[in-house]
């Protein structure tokens, strides 16, 4: 079983992984069974990273009670997400970067004069004096040195030792920041160059894809901050030129996905840390889609020159403020609109109906889904995951530009949920009452499902039920 | 249509979902419009590589090439900074201080890739390993884009000048394998003020200067560099830079384009390869980086308009701001109103940097020309002989030295200095002000026309501060004289004596001819400066010079003598009578009547810087000129005149084993007998016959002193050295050996000081013959005559028959035999001294208010243990200026004339001489002379015998008759200044009597009998009792005959005025101990021979007759003095 290693570098890396996690949880198809996310971010306290790690951890928790044999239709949480083998965390930790300036990190004072001089030539005093505790503040040239320690880290060694033929690698980074911008070329060079592991040859020849996130947001101007979004563009242009010369230019990456947005969202200016918590943005969602795109691209299409991709939606409105499913290209729509909708329906139900219904509904009773179940760790994790999903959708919807496929806060009428999509009326034999809102969901849940694994675990049964029900519902209601 | 999530405008509009698209290359990047208008001010750091700066520079050049070379974007800044770095490399030497590397503003460091990477990778520090691995990885993986694969070394510019941020490392830029140069990301504006470029451009400022507006030399180098690599190769290596250069070329003026067009592949060799200061040649991918070629590249209106220099012409920069110079072209721009050069630049000329432009190019400022200190002497300045700095003497007549530097004379001549500018203003002016300050103005002409005015006020007691224009004027005291004030012409060996008498212990002179310092031939300090007296120093120079640098107590100023040009065609003849006691020089100009050597005020040989040293405080200086050099005047109206005592004063520490010079270690002491000899000197008399080892040197120095005086006279009074004739005299009694040595001295000195190519103009003449020419020409000497020249040491006799000299004899018996100490007897026993010293002392003491100096001289000479010197002093008193001036009765001759007892000494003396000559005439059967002519200083004492010529004639005639029997009356003639006869005779000498001719006339009686001559006899043949007794007997016989001339008693007592009471005793006194005296005389002679390296087998060259008489006279005087 081939694995897709996804390196998420910096804040954008984490946020994109968050989107990927949400999509995989909803059952968006990934051609690789296993995704191994690796988060590289020296900013240990970054909120974006914490949320992503939390989500992925819950994902794993939830998923470990599920099985995906042929008897089951469930695709929620289908794709395996796991850390590198033998590692307990998704984070690739960096050493000696806390409370230390770049200068001290490199221990320049112990270098000989020539090296010291070169370092002083290559790096500005501001570079050298910068404190690396919150990443590289948009200085990927620093990152290019400091991050290089990851190649000596346990995580990287575990990665490279476990890498197998057929495995692929994907790298997420933003080009205009610090960590991602530097981590990407560095990681790429290391992957292509490092010969210290047993399987270096597999890695060297592996298919590697990467998404380069170009500016899509700006931060408020703050003269005291190391981050100045007025430089995002100039930095981007310079970095793109560098990529042109040294990434695509030497074909060291097989597929490169560019994405950015010319109508940037404005965020509060935080250098990093726990306050750097930006609302999810559709660009990250599209970036996450590039992972899936890459995963779905056959090997033979990735040989030779670097394949480069861009992402577009199907609208004539260049300045579109709010994007809904209908604006997306058909491929994207096909890929995500049904799973996301299904998972949201589940979310809605769990949030608004489950507590009052589970004691009475046959689908629960028959499966033994009693109070014990709904107070179990499993359910708690799932619930929390769903809460996060809801927040994620909410953030996407309120951002500029906004991706708002759902009116996710609406409680009733439940099926007016998908923006721009009118729900079909479903005729229900018993009573009209059963054909509306959450009752309709119960009705579908209570359907007599064929090929149903009666011996599956409660966790499995619960998930299976909701998958089947929401799948059918979205199909009937929206033709998804 | 689709909306594509991208930030650039153009491109395929049909992208929906993730779809294949073009790679983001230059075209895409170009289309990315920065919503912030690319006004980003922060340095870009988003290149994910440690070599991001290298990459950024590439991007910057690319971007600028696309948007235009002029702009304010960050890319324009980066391009400008890169070019700045290149220009700093190009000008690197200008930012260095070759004398003091700690003052270098720029240091080039080298990073050796292989070596440094290896070091980092092997470092025990883990982080170093990471850094090393990272650098290595990027260098390898990004090799293609930046030519890293061809790069072995990076050369880094480390800024070490003012305002540096870090004590050690302030890297501002480096060589780049991709864009030739790249700059640091740091804000480098702190460097801007300290590294100026040629055209006033400042690096790293907010004016982003495109290449075509930069220093054309730098541009020229870049294009030449490109050609040296090959245009195609260059373009493939440095594509964006190449394009940039192509575009920049288009903006150049036609003039500059032509300069670029003229380049070829070799043009880069116009520039030297830049090194890191050590062994590393700075290169980019192996192509050496060059540095500015400093020669002839600057074209500035401030260039010095120098007389002396042709190569590098430094700029002369004003030190005062203002609009006076604002329209002048400075380097590649105008001199601005606010500009002012520093007053002082401690860097040597070659490593100076032009102010405001930071360019290493020589420039000069006020301190290069004007000293900070000015010295004045509180004595009246001698403007006739020294340049006074165009000052108004009415304002202050002090002696001001010129506060000029050696640098000034590197560029200008003395005549420049004394001249004027085009606008009629003096080049140099000293303006004394009220209160002792002095303002000095100096105008330095510049290429543009006009001049830079440097003005400095020298204030007494001012503390000097090099950052302002302060100058200090200080009083010092010294006397200086230059001898002679003549510029020597081609082919003439210059010879100068410079007298320095300083009250400051640390005084030093240097002499320069234009800019070249002249070697000092000899420098002697006979007396160090002390509390009570000035130093006594002489400098001997054998080069023409026109500038004197005087350093007193560390302050150096300039003295400019106004040398005359020696020109003239007069023919001078000098005749030098170097006598035992006195010496004399006669000279004649163009055949005029001879006259005694003189030095009127107009011909002063030693020109003094100041004219009035004889203030109370500077009397030591005034006296030192006369004591150690030469008085201002000699001759009429002077205290000093010829003939003068033959005496030489020499330094008490003189060492004749070493090189010595006259007028340095010693000199003719004109003040001898007139004042106390200074303590630093000892006085040497009896030069002529002294047999001490060093005597020859001393004689040479004495005569050299005379030669210098003669030569100076010729030069100063319009004579021509090559026509100058010199006649010298030798005593016939001088041994041949000694004569040859003596001749050598004259020849050498003549060649050195008069003319090396006209030895025929140096004539020598026997002292015996010289007076003959005088008497012949001036006194109408009759056909048969005898001339008798009585000197201090010898008496020379010439017998003339029918106007032709027929015999000559000479003997060491002259006035020293009267006044001397016999055979080394004590002066205390000298009769004359014993008898007269008390009287003379009383008269000197009695007139000491007038004769203080003379009294001092007397006391000194009395201590010298030499009766001849004492007697000479006694005689000198009558001519002593102070004695004459004050009409003090101190006439030793008069005293002797009036001394009837001592008269016998003179009777015996002259009697013996006449008697001996009569015997010789008889022996040779020569005609009896009609005239006997006396000359020589010693013959002055004829006056003691009798002031009446007729009486003396009788004396002579009677002695002749006693010897010859019958004899006509003989006429005696003498002159008032008998000493002069020899010299004057020399002037008249027509070269008709050669040395050989004279020598053939030589004849001496041995003295033992009436007939035996010395011919063929040797001293060892007579060194026996028999011979000695024969001589003594012969002398005894002479005494008998002298006192038995006819009417001897009556004549001696009556006519000569001798004391009658002694008449009977004298013959007995005279005959006392004659054998012993003869023996002593012979012994003395043998000793002298031995001293001169001759053995007793030398031929006898004089009669022995006078041997015992020398002692006899001494004994007689002593005996008489006791009576």
XYZ file of N, CA and C in Angstrom, chain B residues 452-620:
507
model
N 45.423 78.932 -6.067
C 44.767 78.690 -4.781
C 45.523 79.521 -3.757
N 44.786 80.302 -3.002
C 45.422 81.140 -1.987
C 45.397 80.422 -0.643
N 46.574 80.248 -0.088
C 46.673 79.709 1.270
C 47.136 80.841 2.176
N 46.443 81.032 3.234
C 46.763 82.124 4.133
C 46.819 81.576 5.549
N 47.828 81.962 6.272
C 47.925 81.450 7.646
C 48.497 82.524 8.550
N 47.890 82.670 9.693
C 48.368 83.641 10.677
C 49.201 82.891 11.704
N 50.369 83.434 11.964
C 51.248 82.859 12.985
C 51.212 83.765 14.199
N 50.743 83.206 15.285
C 50.504 83.991 16.490
C 51.463 83.517 17.583
N 52.081 84.428 18.277
C 53.012 83.998 19.341
C 52.282 83.152 20.377
N 52.856 82.069 20.746
C 52.329 81.235 21.824
C 51.108 80.426 21.454
N 50.732 80.458 20.227
C 49.517 79.748 19.795
C 49.716 78.228 19.899
N 48.701 77.581 20.440
C 48.749 76.119 20.468
C 48.263 75.591 19.129
N 49.012 74.703 18.583
C 48.684 74.254 17.236
C 47.638 73.146 17.260
N 46.655 73.347 16.441
C 45.594 72.351 16.304
C 45.477 72.042 14.814
N 45.746 70.767 14.494
C 45.804 70.419 13.066
C 44.456 70.526 12.372
N 43.408 70.637 13.172
C 42.099 70.708 12.519
C 41.716 72.141 12.187
N 42.435 73.120 12.732
C 42.170 74.475 12.257
C 43.450 75.035 11.656
N 43.413 76.297 11.333
C 44.535 76.852 10.562
C 45.556 77.526 11.458
N 45.707 77.057 12.672
C 46.559 77.777 13.602
C 48.034 77.627 13.276
N 48.748 78.717 13.480
C 50.198 78.692 13.332
C 50.818 79.443 14.497
N 52.006 79.068 14.829
C 52.660 79.665 15.996
C 53.980 80.285 15.560
N 54.233 81.493 16.004
C 55.515 82.122 15.711
C 56.350 82.136 16.978
N 57.579 81.730 16.857
C 58.428 81.526 18.026
C 59.780 82.201 17.811
N 60.266 82.816 18.858
C 61.585 83.444 18.748
C 62.674 82.409 18.989
N 63.663 82.432 18.133
C 64.853 81.602 18.324
C 66.043 82.503 18.080
N 67.193 82.059 18.530
C 68.369 82.884 18.320
C 69.468 82.066 17.679
N 69.807 82.460 16.510
C 70.997 81.879 15.908
C 71.528 82.812 14.824
N 72.770 82.628 14.539
C 73.382 83.374 13.459
C 73.723 82.402 12.351
N 73.561 82.860 11.140
C 73.859 81.977 10.025
C 74.563 82.799 8.952
N 75.512 82.190 8.329
C 76.198 82.873 7.246
C 76.513 81.897 6.135
N 76.462 82.379 4.926
C 76.760 81.537 3.782
C 77.972 82.114 3.067
N 78.919 81.256 2.775
C 80.156 81.704 2.148
C 80.496 80.792 0.974
N 80.590 81.284 -0.204
C 80.228 82.632 -0.640
C 78.803 82.615 -1.160
N 78.216 83.791 -1.364
C 76.849 83.878 -1.854
C 76.869 83.899 -3.386
N 77.386 82.820 -3.899
C 77.592 82.743 -5.344
C 77.083 81.404 -5.847
N 76.434 81.437 -6.957
C 76.040 80.188 -7.597
C 77.173 79.771 -8.532
N 77.679 78.592 -8.300
C 78.815 78.153 -9.097
C 78.349 77.666 -10.456
N 79.134 78.007 -11.448
C 78.735 77.664 -12.805
C 79.131 76.252 -13.181
N 78.812 75.915 -14.386
C 79.145 74.606 -14.932
C 80.638 74.334 -14.797
N 80.982 73.151 -14.476
C 82.378 72.746 -14.485
C 83.190 73.280 -13.319
N 82.523 73.975 -12.437
C 83.256 74.480 -11.278
C 82.748 73.761 -10.046
N 83.671 73.210 -9.293
C 83.245 72.490 -8.095
C 82.737 73.502 -7.074
N 81.476 73.388 -6.735
C 80.976 74.325 -5.729
C 81.666 74.069 -4.394
N 81.859 75.113 -3.676
C 82.431 74.956 -2.338
C 81.856 76.036 -1.458
N 81.101 75.569 -0.482
C 80.467 76.526 0.412
C 80.854 76.222 1.849
N 80.885 77.260 2.613
C 80.947 77.085 4.053
C 79.716 77.789 4.625
N 79.019 77.060 5.450
C 77.868 77.687 6.090
C 78.145 77.725 7.583
N 78.079 78.918 8.095
C 78.340 79.111 9.511
C 77.031 79.069 10.262
N 77.011 78.341 11.334
C 75.800 78.292 12.157
C 76.205 78.479 13.608
N 75.616 79.470 14.214
C 75.884 79.740 15.626
C 74.542 79.822 16.316
N 74.174 78.756 16.973
C 72.813 78.710 17.508
C 72.827 78.651 19.016
N 71.827 79.295 19.574
C 71.676 79.223 21.030
C 70.854 78.005 21.435
N 70.287 77.339 20.454
C 69.494 76.151 20.756
C 70.322 74.910 20.473
N 70.285 74.014 21.403
C 71.110 72.818 21.251
C 70.680 72.000 20.042
N 69.381 71.994 19.790
C 68.913 71.155 18.694
C 68.710 72.016 17.455
N 69.772 72.207 16.760
C 69.685 72.994 15.542
C 70.313 72.186 14.419
N 69.655 72.183 13.314
C 70.135 71.357 12.228
C 69.855 72.060 10.912
N 70.783 71.930 10.012
C 70.554 72.523 8.695
C 70.525 71.434 7.646
N 69.686 71.669 6.673
C 69.684 70.814 5.495
C 69.737 71.740 4.295
N 70.317 71.221 3.243
C 70.463 72.064 2.070
C 69.859 71.341 0.888
N 69.181 72.090 0.069
C 68.543 71.447 -1.064
C 68.751 72.279 -2.311
N 68.893 71.553 -3.383
C 68.933 72.216 -4.669
C 67.621 71.860 -5.335
N 66.721 72.812 -5.342
C 65.377 72.478 -5.777
C 64.805 71.486 -4.795
N 64.344 70.365 -5.307
C 63.729 69.402 -4.394
C 64.724 68.394 -3.860
N 65.929 68.357 -4.451
C 66.828 67.305 -3.976
C 67.710 67.805 -2.848
N 67.699 67.015 -1.825
C 68.503 67.341 -0.652
C 69.968 67.079 -1.005
N 70.801 68.026 -0.681
C 72.217 67.886 -1.022
C 72.951 67.197 0.115
N 73.892 66.422 -0.299
C 74.724 65.754 0.691
C 75.588 66.802 1.388
N 75.671 66.657 2.680
C 76.539 67.577 3.424
C 77.927 66.950 3.469
N 78.891 67.657 2.932
C 80.246 67.121 2.826
C 80.850 66.927 4.208
N 80.566 67.860 5.057
C 81.243 67.864 6.348
C 80.448 68.761 7.279
N 80.311 68.322 8.502
C 79.622 69.169 9.485
C 80.346 69.029 10.805
N 80.796 70.150 11.298
C 81.608 70.109 12.523
C 81.016 71.088 13.531
N 80.881 70.590 14.739
C 80.442 71.472 15.818
C 81.635 71.668 16.746
N 82.222 72.825 16.662
C 83.387 73.035 17.512
C 82.964 73.382 18.942
N 81.797 73.965 19.053
C 81.274 74.236 20.395
C 79.785 73.954 20.379
N 79.344 73.186 21.361
C 77.919 72.925 21.466
C 77.240 74.151 22.067
N 75.990 74.339 21.710
C 75.248 75.451 22.296
C 75.133 75.234 23.797
N 75.386 76.276 24.504
C 75.277 76.149 25.960
C 74.505 77.323 26.499
N 74.461 77.397 27.820
C 73.681 78.468 28.441
C 74.270 79.838 28.117
N 75.582 79.868 28.033
C 76.202 81.177 27.898
C 76.624 81.500 26.481
N 76.663 80.531 25.655
C 77.203 80.826 24.335
C 76.532 79.999 23.262
N 76.569 80.561 22.090
C 76.005 79.884 20.935
C 76.890 78.705 20.533
N 76.364 77.847 19.723
C 77.171 76.786 19.148
C 78.084 77.390 18.087
N 79.127 76.640 17.752
C 79.970 77.060 16.637
C 80.017 75.886 15.671
N 79.349 76.052 14.557
C 79.213 74.936 13.631
C 79.574 75.367 12.221
N 80.144 74.471 11.500
C 80.356 74.728 10.077
C 79.805 73.573 9.273
N 79.209 73.934 8.191
C 78.795 72.956 7.204
C 79.641 73.183 5.956
N 80.179 72.113 5.428
C 80.914 72.214 4.176
C 80.045 71.584 3.095
N 79.779 72.364 2.076
C 78.931 71.868 0.998
C 79.698 71.924 -0.307
N 79.585 70.874 -1.051
C 80.205 70.898 -2.377
C 79.162 70.689 -3.466
N 77.976 71.208 -3.192
C 76.905 71.219 -4.194
C 76.310 72.616 -4.214
N 75.856 73.012 -5.373
C 75.040 74.219 -5.397
C 73.745 73.916 -4.668
N 73.273 74.866 -3.916
C 71.967 74.690 -3.263
C 71.262 76.025 -3.313
N 69.944 75.957 -3.193
C 69.254 77.241 -3.167
C 68.271 77.379 -2.017
N 68.117 76.289 -1.288
C 67.208 76.348 -0.147
C 67.927 75.792 1.065
N 67.769 76.471 2.168
C 68.312 75.959 3.432
C 67.134 75.678 4.355
N 67.084 74.451 4.837
C 66.075 74.115 5.839
C 66.728 74.196 7.216
N 66.236 75.081 8.008
C 66.793 75.218 9.354
C 65.802 74.635 10.338
N 66.279 73.672 11.098
C 65.409 73.075 12.116
C 65.949 73.456 13.485
N 65.161 74.212 14.215
C 65.581 74.660 15.539
C 64.572 74.152 16.555
N 65.050 73.380 17.477
C 64.173 72.797 18.494
C 62.960 72.141 17.852
N 63.200 71.471 16.764
C 62.122 70.729 16.117
C 61.291 71.547 15.142
N 61.508 72.833 15.061
C 60.742 73.658 14.133
C 61.562 73.873 12.866
N 60.975 73.505 11.771
C 61.727 73.626 10.520
C 61.165 74.751 9.663
N 62.036 75.650 9.276
C 61.667 76.728 8.363
C 62.724 76.796 7.270
N 62.471 77.734 6.394
C 63.312 77.800 5.210
C 64.047 79.136 5.154
N 65.260 79.079 4.662
C 66.042 80.287 4.411
C 66.460 80.238 2.944
N 66.253 81.341 2.272
C 66.609 81.386 0.852
C 67.714 82.427 0.648
N 68.923 81.982 0.425
C 69.988 82.944 0.127
C 69.804 83.471 -1.294
N 70.139 84.726 -1.476
C 70.043 85.301 -2.828
C 71.406 85.184 -3.491
N 71.616 84.013 -4.048
C 72.921 83.763 -4.659
C 73.134 84.662 -5.879
N 74.337 85.176 -5.997
C 74.679 85.926 -7.213
C 75.183 84.934 -8.229
N 75.053 85.357 -9.443
C 75.624 84.539 -10.484
C 77.037 85.045 -10.726
N 77.990 84.142 -10.658
C 79.362 84.580 -10.857
C 79.596 84.749 -12.343
N 79.909 85.964 -12.724
C 80.215 86.154 -14.132
C 81.229 87.284 -14.224
N 82.069 87.204 -15.137
C 83.057 88.265 -15.264
C 84.253 87.748 -16.012
N 84.999 88.666 -16.511
C 86.118 88.226 -17.329
C 87.442 88.764 -16.846
N 87.468 89.325 -15.659
C 88.728 89.899 -15.191
C 89.740 88.821 -14.892
N 90.976 89.179 -15.125
C 92.053 88.226 -14.847
C 92.688 88.629 -13.533
N 92.724 87.685 -12.635
C 93.294 87.932 -11.313
C 94.628 87.193 -11.198
N 95.581 87.859 -10.590
C 96.824 87.195 -10.238
C 97.030 87.365 -8.735
N 97.298 86.264 -8.093
C 97.569 86.312 -6.653
C 98.988 85.828 -6.409
N 99.647 86.466 -5.501
C 100.951 85.974 -5.071
C 100.895 85.791 -3.569
N 101.202 84.599 -3.163
C 101.023 84.275 -1.749
C 102.375 84.016 -1.114
N 102.642 84.824 -0.180
C 103.886 84.648 0.582
C 103.527 83.992 1.897
N 103.694 82.713 1.892
C 103.383 81.948 3.104
C 104.628 81.969 3.975
N 104.611 82.879 4.933
C 105.820 83.065 5.708
C 105.791 82.332 7.022
N 106.958 82.329 7.662
C 107.060 81.640 8.941
C 106.238 82.353 10.013
N 106.405 83.641 10.065
C 105.683 84.398 11.087
C 104.460 85.080 10.496
N 104.669 85.646 9.326
C 103.572 86.370 8.699
C 103.377 85.872 7.276
N 102.173 86.021 6.853
C 101.883 85.662 5.474
C 101.224 86.837 4.796
N 101.367 86.815 3.499
C 100.824 87.958 2.765
C 100.336 87.510 1.401
N 99.328 88.209 0.951
C 98.839 87.961 -0.406
C 98.765 89.300 -1.116
N 99.344 89.339 -2.278
C 99.147 90.495 -3.147
C 98.320 90.022 -4.333
N 97.571 90.919 -4.883
C 96.846 90.527 -6.071
C 96.796 91.670 -7.058
N 96.571 91.274 -8.268
C 96.498 92.269 -9.329
C 95.336 91.870 -10.224
N 94.602 92.877 -10.665
C 93.484 92.604 -11.572
C 93.827 93.167 -12.943
N 93.761 92.318 -13.912
C 94.040 92.722 -15.291
C 95.325 93.526 -15.406
N 96.326 93.078 -14.682
C 97.636 93.693 -14.829
C 97.829 94.990 -14.068
N 96.852 95.349 -13.246
C 96.989 96.579 -12.468
C 98.073 96.421 -11.409
N 98.444 97.531 -10.799
C 99.459 97.490 -9.754
C 98.998 96.575 -8.642
N 99.925 95.763 -8.121
C 99.531 94.818 -7.080
C 99.102 95.517 -5.805
N 98.177 94.933 -5.121
C 97.784 95.456 -3.820
C 97.493 94.304 -2.877
N 97.540 94.624 -1.624
C 97.333 93.590 -0.620
C 95.913 93.052 -0.712
N 95.839 91.772 -0.460
C 94.511 91.141 -0.501
C 93.570 91.899 0.427
N 92.382 92.168 -0.097
C 91.408 92.883 0.733
C 90.018 92.313 0.484
N 89.123 92.680 1.301
C 87.736 92.220 1.190
C 86.851 93.372 1.647
N 86.601 94.306 0.724
C 85.755 95.426 1.123
C 84.327 94.952 1.393
N 83.551 95.800 1.999
C 82.189 95.428 2.400
C 81.394 94.887 1.219
N 81.646 95.415 0.051
C 80.875 94.978 -1.111
C 81.212 93.553 -1.522
N 82.327 93.064 -1.017
C 82.743 91.714 -1.410
C 82.697 90.739 -0.250
N 81.904 91.085 0.713
C 81.813 90.213 1.892
C 81.642 88.759 1.463
N 82.495 87.952 1.976
C 82.475 86.556 1.523
C 81.506 85.692 2.308
N 81.385 85.998 3.576
C 80.451 85.223 4.401
C 79.264 86.133 4.666
N 78.150 85.853 3.963
C 77.003 86.742 4.098
C 76.123 86.288 5.251
N 75.857 87.191 6.099
C 75.133 86.849 7.315
C 73.638 87.077 7.133
N 72.884 86.194 7.726
C 71.426 86.252 7.613
C 70.884 87.538 8.231
N 71.532 87.924 9.302
C 71.083 89.140 9.974
C 72.269 90.091 10.032
N 71.944 91.368 10.206
C 73.037 92.329 10.117
C 73.472 92.876 11.469
N 72.769 92.578 12.507
C 73.126 93.269 13.756
C 73.237 92.336 14.958
N 74.088 91.362 14.843
C 74.214 90.440 15.974
C 74.859 91.100 17.192
N 75.472 92.236 16.955
C 76.268 92.770 18.060
C 75.443 93.452 19.141
N 74.224 93.085 19.255
C 73.479 93.435 20.461
C 74.155 92.734 21.627
N 73.869 93.215 22.782
C 74.515 92.640 23.955
C 74.345 91.118 24.019
N 73.121 90.666 23.724
C 72.817 89.250 23.921
C 73.436 88.358 22.863
N 73.723 88.959 21.725
C 74.175 88.113 20.624
C 75.638 88.362 20.299
N 76.380 88.947 21.240
C 77.765 89.255 20.980
C 78.555 87.979 20.684
N 78.149 86.894 21.334
C 78.848 85.634 21.084
C 78.700 85.204 19.624
